[in-house]
Coordinates of C-alpha atoms and ligand atoms in Angstrom, one line a residue:
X1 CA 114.6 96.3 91.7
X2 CA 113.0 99.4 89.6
X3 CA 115.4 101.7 88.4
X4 CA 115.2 104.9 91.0
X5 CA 112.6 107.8 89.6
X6 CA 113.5 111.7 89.1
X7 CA 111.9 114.3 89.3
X8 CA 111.7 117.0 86.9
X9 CA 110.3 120.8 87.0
X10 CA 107.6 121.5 85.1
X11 CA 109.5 124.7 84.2
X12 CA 112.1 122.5 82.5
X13 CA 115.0 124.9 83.8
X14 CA 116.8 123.0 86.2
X15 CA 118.1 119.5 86.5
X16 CA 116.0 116.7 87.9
X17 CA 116.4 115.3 91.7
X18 CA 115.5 112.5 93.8
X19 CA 112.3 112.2 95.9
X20 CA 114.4 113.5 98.7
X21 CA 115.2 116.6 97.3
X22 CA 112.3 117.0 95.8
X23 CA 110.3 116.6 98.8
X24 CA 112.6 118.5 101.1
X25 CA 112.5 121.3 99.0
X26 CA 108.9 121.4 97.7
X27 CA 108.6 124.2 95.0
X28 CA 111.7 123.6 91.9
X29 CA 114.4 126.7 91.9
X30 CA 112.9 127.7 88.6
X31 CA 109.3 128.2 90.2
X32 CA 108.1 124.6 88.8
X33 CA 106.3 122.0 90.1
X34 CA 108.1 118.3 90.5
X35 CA 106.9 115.7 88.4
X36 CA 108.2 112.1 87.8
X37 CA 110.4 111.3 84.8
X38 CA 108.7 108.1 84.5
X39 CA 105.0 107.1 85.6
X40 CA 105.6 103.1 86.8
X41 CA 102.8 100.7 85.8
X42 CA 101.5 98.3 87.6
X43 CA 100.2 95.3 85.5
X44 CA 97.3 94.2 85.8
X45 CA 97.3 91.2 87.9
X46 CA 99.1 93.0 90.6
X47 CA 95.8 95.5 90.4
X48 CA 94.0 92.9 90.6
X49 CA 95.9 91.5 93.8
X50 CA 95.1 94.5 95.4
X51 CA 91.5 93.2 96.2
X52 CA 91.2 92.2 100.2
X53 CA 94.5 94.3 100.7
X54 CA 93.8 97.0 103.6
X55 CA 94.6 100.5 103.2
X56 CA 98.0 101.0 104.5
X57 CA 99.2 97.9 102.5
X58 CA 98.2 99.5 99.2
X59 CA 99.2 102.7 100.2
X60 CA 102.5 100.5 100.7
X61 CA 102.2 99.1 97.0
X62 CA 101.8 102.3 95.1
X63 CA 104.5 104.6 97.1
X64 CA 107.3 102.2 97.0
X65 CA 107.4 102.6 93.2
X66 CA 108.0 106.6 93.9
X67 CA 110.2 106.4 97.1
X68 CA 112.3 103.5 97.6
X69 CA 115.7 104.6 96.1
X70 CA 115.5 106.7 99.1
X71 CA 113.0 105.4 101.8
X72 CA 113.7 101.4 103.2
X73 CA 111.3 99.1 102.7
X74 CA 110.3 98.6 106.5
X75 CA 110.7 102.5 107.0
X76 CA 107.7 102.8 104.4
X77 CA 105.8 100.0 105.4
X78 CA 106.1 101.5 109.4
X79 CA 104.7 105.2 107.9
X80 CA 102.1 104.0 105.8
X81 CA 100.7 101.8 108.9
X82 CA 101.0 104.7 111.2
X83 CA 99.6 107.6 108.7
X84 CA 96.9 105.7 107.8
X85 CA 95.1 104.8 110.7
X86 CA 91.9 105.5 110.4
X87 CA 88.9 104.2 108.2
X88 CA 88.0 104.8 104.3
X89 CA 84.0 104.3 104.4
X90 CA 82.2 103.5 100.9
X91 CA 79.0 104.0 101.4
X92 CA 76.7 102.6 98.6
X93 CA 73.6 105.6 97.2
X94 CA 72.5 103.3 94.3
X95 CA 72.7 101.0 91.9
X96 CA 76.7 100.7 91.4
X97 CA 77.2 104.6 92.5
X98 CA 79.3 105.7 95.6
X99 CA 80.7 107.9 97.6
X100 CA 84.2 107.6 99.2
X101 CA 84.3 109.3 102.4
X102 CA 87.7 111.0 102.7
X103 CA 86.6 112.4 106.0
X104 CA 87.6 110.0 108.8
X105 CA 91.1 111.4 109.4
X106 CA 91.8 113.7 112.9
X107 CA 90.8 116.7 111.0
X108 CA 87.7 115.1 109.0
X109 CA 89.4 116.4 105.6
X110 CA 91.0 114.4 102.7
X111 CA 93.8 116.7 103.4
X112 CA 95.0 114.2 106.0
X113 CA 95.8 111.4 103.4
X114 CA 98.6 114.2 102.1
X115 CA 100.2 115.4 105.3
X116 CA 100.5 112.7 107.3
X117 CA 102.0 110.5 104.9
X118 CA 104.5 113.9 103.6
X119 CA 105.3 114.4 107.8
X120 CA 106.1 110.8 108.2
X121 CA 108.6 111.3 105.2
X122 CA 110.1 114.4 106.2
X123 CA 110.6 113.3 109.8
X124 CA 113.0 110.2 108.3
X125 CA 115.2 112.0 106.1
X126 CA 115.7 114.6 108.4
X127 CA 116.5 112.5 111.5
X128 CA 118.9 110.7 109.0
X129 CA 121.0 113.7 109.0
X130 CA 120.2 114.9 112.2
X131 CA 118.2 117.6 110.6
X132 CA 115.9 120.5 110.9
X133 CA 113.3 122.1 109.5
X134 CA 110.9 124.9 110.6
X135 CA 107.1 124.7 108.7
X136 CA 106.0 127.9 107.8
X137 CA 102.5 127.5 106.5
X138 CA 99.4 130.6 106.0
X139 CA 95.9 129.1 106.1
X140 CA 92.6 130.4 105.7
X141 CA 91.3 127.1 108.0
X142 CA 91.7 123.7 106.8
X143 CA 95.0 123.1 105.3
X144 CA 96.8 124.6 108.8
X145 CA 95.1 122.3 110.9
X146 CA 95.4 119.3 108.4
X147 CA 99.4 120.1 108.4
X148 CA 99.3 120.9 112.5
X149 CA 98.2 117.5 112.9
X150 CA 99.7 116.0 111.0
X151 CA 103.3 117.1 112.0
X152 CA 102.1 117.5 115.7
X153 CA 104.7 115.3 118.2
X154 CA 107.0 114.4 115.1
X155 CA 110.9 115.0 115.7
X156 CA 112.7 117.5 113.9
X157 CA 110.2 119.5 112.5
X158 CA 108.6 123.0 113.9
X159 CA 105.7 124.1 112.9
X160 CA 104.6 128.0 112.7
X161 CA 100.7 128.6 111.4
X162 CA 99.6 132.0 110.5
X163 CA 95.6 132.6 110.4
X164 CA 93.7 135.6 109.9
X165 CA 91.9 136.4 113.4
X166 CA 88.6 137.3 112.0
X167 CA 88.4 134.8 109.3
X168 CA 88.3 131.4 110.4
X169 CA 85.5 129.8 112.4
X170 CA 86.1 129.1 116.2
X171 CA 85.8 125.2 115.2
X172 CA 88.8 125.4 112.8
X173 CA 90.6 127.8 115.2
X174 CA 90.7 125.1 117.7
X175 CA 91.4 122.6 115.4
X176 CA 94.9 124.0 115.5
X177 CA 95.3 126.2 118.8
X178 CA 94.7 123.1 120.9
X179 CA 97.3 121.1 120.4
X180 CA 100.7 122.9 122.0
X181 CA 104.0 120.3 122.0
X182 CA 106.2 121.5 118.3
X183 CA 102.9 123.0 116.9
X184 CA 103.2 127.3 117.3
X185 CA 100.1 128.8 115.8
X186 CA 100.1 132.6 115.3
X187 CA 96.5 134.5 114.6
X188 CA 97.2 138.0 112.6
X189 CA 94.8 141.3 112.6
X190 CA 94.7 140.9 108.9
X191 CA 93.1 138.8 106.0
X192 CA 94.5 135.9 104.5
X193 CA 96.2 137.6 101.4
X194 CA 98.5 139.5 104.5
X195 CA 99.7 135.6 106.4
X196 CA 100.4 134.2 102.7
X197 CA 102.8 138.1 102.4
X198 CA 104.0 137.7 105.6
X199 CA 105.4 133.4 104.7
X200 CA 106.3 134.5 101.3
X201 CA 108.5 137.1 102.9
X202 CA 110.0 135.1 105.6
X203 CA 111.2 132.7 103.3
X204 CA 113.2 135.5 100.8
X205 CA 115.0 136.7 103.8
X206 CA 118.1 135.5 103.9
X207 CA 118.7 136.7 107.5
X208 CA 116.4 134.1 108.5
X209 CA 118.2 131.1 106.1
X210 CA 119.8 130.2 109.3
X211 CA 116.5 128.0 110.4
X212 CA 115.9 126.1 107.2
X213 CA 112.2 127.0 106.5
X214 CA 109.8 124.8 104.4
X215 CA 106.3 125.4 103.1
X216 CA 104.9 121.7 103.2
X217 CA 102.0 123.5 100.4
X218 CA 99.7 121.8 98.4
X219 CA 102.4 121.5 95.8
X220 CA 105.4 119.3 97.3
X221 CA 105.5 116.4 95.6
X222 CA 105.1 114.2 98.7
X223 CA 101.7 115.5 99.1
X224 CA 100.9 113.9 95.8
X225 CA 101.7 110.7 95.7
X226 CA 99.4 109.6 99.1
X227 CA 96.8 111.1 96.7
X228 CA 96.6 108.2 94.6
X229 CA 96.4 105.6 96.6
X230 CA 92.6 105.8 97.6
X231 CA 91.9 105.4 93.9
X232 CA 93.2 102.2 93.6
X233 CA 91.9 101.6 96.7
X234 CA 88.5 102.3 96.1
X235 CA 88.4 100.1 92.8
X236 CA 89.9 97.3 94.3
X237 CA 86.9 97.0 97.0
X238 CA 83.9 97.7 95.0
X239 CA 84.9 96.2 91.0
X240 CA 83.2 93.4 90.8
X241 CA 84.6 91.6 87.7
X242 CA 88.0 91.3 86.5
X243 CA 86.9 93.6 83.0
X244 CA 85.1 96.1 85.4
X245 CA 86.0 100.1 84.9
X246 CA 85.5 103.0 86.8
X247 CA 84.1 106.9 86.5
X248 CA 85.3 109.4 89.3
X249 CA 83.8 112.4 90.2
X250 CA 86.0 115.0 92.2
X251 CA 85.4 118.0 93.8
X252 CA 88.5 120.2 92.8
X253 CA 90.5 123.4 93.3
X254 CA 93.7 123.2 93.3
X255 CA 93.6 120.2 91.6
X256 CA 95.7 118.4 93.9
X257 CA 93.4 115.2 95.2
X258 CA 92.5 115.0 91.0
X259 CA 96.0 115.0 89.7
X260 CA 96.1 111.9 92.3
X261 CA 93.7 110.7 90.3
X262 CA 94.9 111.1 87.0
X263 CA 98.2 109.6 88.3
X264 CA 96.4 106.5 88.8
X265 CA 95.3 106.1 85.5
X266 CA 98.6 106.7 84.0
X267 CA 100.0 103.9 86.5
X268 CA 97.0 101.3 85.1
X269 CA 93.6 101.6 86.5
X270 CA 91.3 101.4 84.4
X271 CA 89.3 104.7 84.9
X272 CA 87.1 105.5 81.9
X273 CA 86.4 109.3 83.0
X274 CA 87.2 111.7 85.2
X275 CA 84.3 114.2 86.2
X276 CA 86.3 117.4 87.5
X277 CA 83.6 119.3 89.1
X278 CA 84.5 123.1 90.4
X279 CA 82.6 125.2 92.2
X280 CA 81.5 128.9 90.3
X281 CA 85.6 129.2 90.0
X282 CA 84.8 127.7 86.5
X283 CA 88.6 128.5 85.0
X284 CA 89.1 125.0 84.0
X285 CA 85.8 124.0 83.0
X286 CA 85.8 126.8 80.2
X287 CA 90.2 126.0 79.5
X288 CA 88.8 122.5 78.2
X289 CA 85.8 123.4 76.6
X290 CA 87.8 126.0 74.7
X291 CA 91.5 125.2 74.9
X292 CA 91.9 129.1 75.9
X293 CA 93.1 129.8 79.5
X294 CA 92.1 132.5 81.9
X295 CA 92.4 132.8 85.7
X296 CA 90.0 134.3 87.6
X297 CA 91.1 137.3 89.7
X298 CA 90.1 137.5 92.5
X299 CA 88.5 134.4 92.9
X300 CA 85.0 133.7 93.8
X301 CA 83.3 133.2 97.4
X302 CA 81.6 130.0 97.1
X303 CA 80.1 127.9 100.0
X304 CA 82.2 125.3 98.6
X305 CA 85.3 127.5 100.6
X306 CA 88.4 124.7 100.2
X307 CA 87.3 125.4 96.3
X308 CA 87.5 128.9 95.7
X309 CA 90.7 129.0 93.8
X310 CA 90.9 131.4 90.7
X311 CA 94.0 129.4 89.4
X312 CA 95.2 125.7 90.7
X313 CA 98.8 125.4 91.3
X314 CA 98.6 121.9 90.5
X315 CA 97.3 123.2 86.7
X316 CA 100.8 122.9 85.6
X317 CA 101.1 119.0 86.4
X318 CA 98.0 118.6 84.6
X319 CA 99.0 120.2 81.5
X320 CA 102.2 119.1 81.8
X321 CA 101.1 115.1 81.8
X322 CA 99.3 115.8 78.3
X323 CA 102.4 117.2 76.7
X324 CA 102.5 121.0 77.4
X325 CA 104.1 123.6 79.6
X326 CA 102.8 126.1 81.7
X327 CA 104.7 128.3 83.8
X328 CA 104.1 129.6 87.1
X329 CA 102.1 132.3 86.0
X330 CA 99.3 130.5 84.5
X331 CA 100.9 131.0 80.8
X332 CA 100.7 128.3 78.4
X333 CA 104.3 128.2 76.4
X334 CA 103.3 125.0 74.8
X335 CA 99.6 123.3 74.0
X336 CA 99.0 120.5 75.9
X337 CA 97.1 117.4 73.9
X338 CA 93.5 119.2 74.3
X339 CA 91.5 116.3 72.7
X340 CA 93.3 113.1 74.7
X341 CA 92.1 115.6 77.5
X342 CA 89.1 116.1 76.8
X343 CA 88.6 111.8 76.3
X344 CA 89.3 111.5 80.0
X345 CA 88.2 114.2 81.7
X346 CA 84.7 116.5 81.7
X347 CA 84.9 119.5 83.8
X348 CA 81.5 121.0 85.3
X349 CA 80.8 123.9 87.2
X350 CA 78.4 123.7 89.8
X351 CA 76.6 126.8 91.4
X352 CA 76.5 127.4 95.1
X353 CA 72.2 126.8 94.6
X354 CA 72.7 123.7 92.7
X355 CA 74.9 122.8 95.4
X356 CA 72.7 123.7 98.0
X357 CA 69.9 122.0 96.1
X358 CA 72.3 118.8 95.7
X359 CA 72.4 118.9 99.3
X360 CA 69.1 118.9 100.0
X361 CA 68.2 116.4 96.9
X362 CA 70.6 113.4 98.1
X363 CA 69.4 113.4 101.4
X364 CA 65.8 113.5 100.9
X365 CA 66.1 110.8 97.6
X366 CA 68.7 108.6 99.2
X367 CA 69.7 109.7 102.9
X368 CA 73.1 110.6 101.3
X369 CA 74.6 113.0 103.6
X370 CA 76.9 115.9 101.7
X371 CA 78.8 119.1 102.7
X372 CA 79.2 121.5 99.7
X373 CA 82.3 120.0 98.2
X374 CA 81.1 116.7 98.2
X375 CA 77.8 118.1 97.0
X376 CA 79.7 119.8 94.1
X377 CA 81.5 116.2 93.1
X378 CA 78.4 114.3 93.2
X379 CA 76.4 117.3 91.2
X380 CA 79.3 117.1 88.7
X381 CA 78.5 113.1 88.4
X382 CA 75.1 113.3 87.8
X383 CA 75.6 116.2 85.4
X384 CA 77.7 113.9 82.9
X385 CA 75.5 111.4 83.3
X386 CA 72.5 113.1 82.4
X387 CA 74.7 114.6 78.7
X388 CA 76.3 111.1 78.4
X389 CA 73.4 108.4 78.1
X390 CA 76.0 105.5 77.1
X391 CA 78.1 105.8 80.7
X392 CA 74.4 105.7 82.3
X393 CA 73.6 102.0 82.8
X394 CA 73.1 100.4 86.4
X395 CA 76.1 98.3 86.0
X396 CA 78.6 101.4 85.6
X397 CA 81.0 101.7 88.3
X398 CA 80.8 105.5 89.7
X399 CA 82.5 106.3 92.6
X400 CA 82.1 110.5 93.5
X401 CA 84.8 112.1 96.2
X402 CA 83.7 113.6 99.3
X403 CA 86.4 115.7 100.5
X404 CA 84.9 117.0 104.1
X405 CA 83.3 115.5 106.9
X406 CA 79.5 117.4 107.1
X407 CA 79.6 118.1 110.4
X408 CA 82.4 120.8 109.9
X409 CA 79.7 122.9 107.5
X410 CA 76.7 122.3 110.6
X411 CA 75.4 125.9 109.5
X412 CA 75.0 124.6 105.9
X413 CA 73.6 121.3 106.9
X414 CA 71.3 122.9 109.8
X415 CA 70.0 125.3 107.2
X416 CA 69.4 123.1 104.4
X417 CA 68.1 119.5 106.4
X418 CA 66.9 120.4 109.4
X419 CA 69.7 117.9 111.3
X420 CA 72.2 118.7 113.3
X421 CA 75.3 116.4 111.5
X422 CA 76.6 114.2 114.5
X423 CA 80.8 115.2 115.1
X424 CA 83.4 112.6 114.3
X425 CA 85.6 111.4 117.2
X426 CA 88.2 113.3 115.9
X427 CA 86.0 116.9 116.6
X428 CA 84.9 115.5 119.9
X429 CA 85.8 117.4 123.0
X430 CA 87.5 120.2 121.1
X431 CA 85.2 122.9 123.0
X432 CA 86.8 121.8 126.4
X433 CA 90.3 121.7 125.6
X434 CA 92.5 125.0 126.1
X435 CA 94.0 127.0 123.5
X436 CA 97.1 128.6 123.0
X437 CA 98.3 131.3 120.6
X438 CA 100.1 134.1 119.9
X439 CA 98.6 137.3 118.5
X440 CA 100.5 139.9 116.0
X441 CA 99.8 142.4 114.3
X442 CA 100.0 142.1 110.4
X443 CA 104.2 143.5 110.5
X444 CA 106.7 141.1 109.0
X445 CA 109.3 143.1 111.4
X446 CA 107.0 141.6 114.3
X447 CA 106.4 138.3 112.6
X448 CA 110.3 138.2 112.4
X449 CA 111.2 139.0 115.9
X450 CA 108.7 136.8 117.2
X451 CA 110.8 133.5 114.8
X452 CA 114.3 134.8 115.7
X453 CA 113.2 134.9 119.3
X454 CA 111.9 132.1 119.6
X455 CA 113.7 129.1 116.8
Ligands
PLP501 C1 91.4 121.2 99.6 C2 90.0 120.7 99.5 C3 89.4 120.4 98.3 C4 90.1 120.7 97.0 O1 91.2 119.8 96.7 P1 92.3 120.2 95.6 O2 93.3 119.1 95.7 O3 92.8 121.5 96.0 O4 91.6 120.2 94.3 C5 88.2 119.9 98.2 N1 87.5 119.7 99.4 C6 88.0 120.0 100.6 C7 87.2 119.7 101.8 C8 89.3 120.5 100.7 O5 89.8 120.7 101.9

């Protein structure tokens, strides 16, 4: 048995816990992000056993080495099995180039991988201790419904979604208001900026302490780890020779899905470049070509919406993992290794026309179907290949992200192709089923009242 892994805060001001804690509790006491002491590596002929292994059971292999101080072995095996569940297309464009369709989970977004997998988790501990814990969670669309389904029907958790009324689409509105059972889902007469307040309140006030609130964000820990899995996964289906490499392209913005990534490769596959592509939210593309740091405030309106992110909160993993410290802020206290960086990562920014042109280009050259962030991931690709001639040969490995299924962009797609994109099963029928939720008023008195009330 592996010795058990810690987790430390990337703020460095407060003492290391377990998974447990550090999942439980998502965001360190000092404002940090957890990180694991130690990185385990696989060797290589356990990679290379991964080959023929179905998703769940790889998603078995690398999460054990995070979790099993604190998660049994046939606990983690029954979570992976039931969290992933659905299929992980690669679908061939051409010559040895591919996308990875993340898309196939019940709300067609690789945000699924992440929060059913972090549910499944928090549901065991907390039924361990005959515990409870009440979600609190602001979205502008996609990451509410990914977390309401994910956590809908599990035990011991509650789950409270704000939205802003006017500014998600009637598609992702259903997503969420549809589903009833431990899923409350609360529109308010106010923008996004007001539901994140109106959270960020509700968890400082110690009058409501009482019902153990948790964010389940982007930045717990136990959203990472499922993130690396369909890395290895991927490589293990399409290398083709034992020496074989691989170049990813993903679409980022909080850099969540490519910390994942870059996780990977610190664990032993062989990936020869990462191509972070952004969308015109180019903060990180400029960081590496200059080593100087700037957010962008407020951030930009891109089609690419899931993208437009003027800082990532998973930044300070990144940097971290090369050697330096950033705080929560967006500071840099300490230079990360800029040139390792820049040897395994390029960072593109892609315009919303390029990514409309990408769009159109991939389906008329190859019948490659793309919503805007997968658009933006396989733009990034073809961008590094085009300045890098000796990573452009036939035989090269390139496997580029998509993060969305098209059919939730069908204005885009309409617009740009001419096609309506078919629905996955998991949109099916949403039009028919009723919806429940509660309206407010952007008030944190109200929001209040309406939690005491009712938890
Ligand atoms: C969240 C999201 C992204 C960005 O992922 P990060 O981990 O935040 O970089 C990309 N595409 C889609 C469709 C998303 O929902």
């Amino acid at each position: 048995m592996q010795k058990e892994i810690l987790f430390y805060s990337t703020n460095l001001k407060v003492p290391s816990v377990t998974f447990k804690e550090a999942l439980l509790k998502g965001q360190a006491p000092d404002k940090g992000l957890y990180m694991p002491e130690i990185i385990p590596v696989i060797p290589e002929k356990e990679i290379n056993d991964f080959y023929g292994m179905e998703y769940p059971e790889i998603a078995y292999e690398i999460s054990k080495r995070f979790v099993l101080g604190d998660v049994p072995e046939n606990i983690l095996k029954e979570i992976v099995r039931d969290a992933y569940n659905y299929p992980v297309p690669l679908e061939n464009v051409y010559e040895n180039k591919w996308v990875m369709r993340l898309d196939q989970g019940p709300t067609a977004s690789f945000k699924d991988f992440a929060a059913r997998m972090m549910g499944r988790l928090m549901q065991y501990f907390l039924k361990l201790n005959n515990e409870k814990l009440l979600i609190l969670t602001a979205t502008s669309g996609d990451t509410g419904s990914a977390i309401a389904n994910a956590f809908y029907k599990l035990n011991n958790i509650k789950v409270v979604v704000l939205f802003p009324l006017k500014e998600v689409t009637g598609r992702q509105r259903k997503q969420m208001t549809t589903l009833g059972n431990n899923i409350q889902i609360i529109s308010v007469d106010g923008k996004f900026d007001d539901c994140q307040a109106l959270v960020k309140k509700a968890f400082s006030d110690k009058e409501l302490d009482y019902l153990s609130l948790s964010s389940a964000n982007s930045i717990n820990i136990g959203r990472l780890i499922p993130q690396i899995v369909y890395y290895f996964y991927s490589f293990a289906k399409l290398r083709k020779e034992k020496s074989a490499d691989v170049i990813f392209s993903v679409p980022s913005g909080n850099f969540g899905d490519m910390m994942g990534g870059m996780i990977a490769k610190k664990m032993g596959l062989p990936v020869k470049k990462f191509i972070i592509s952004t969308n015109e939210n180019d903060e990180f593309p400029a960081f590496l070509n200059t080593g100087v740091y700037n957010k962008i405030e407020p951030s930009k309106n891109c089609i690419s919406s899931a993208m437009n992110v003027g800082h990532p909160s998973n930044l300070a993993r990144v940097v971290s993992l090369y050697g330096g410290n950033m705080d929560e802020k967006g500071v840099i206290h300490e230079n990360p290794d800029m040139k390792k960086m820049r040897e395994d990562i390029f960072s593109v920014s892609i315009t919303d026309k390029k990514t409309k042109e990408i769009i159109k280009s991939a389906f008329e050259e190859y019948k490659l179907l793309l919503e805007p962030h997968g658009a933006v991931g396989w733009g990034g690709l073809h961008e590094f290949l085009k300045q890098n001639k000796e990573y452009n040969n036939k035989e090269q490995l390139c496997i580029s992200l998509e993060t969305a299924h098209p059919a939730k962009f069908p204005e885009t797609i309409t617009e740009l192709l001419n096609i309506d994109p078919v629905l996955p099963e998991s949109l099916k029928g949403l039009e028919n089923k009723p919806e429940d939720y509660m309206q407010m008023n952007n008030d944190y008195e109200e929001f209040k009242k309406i939690l005491i009330k009712k938890y």
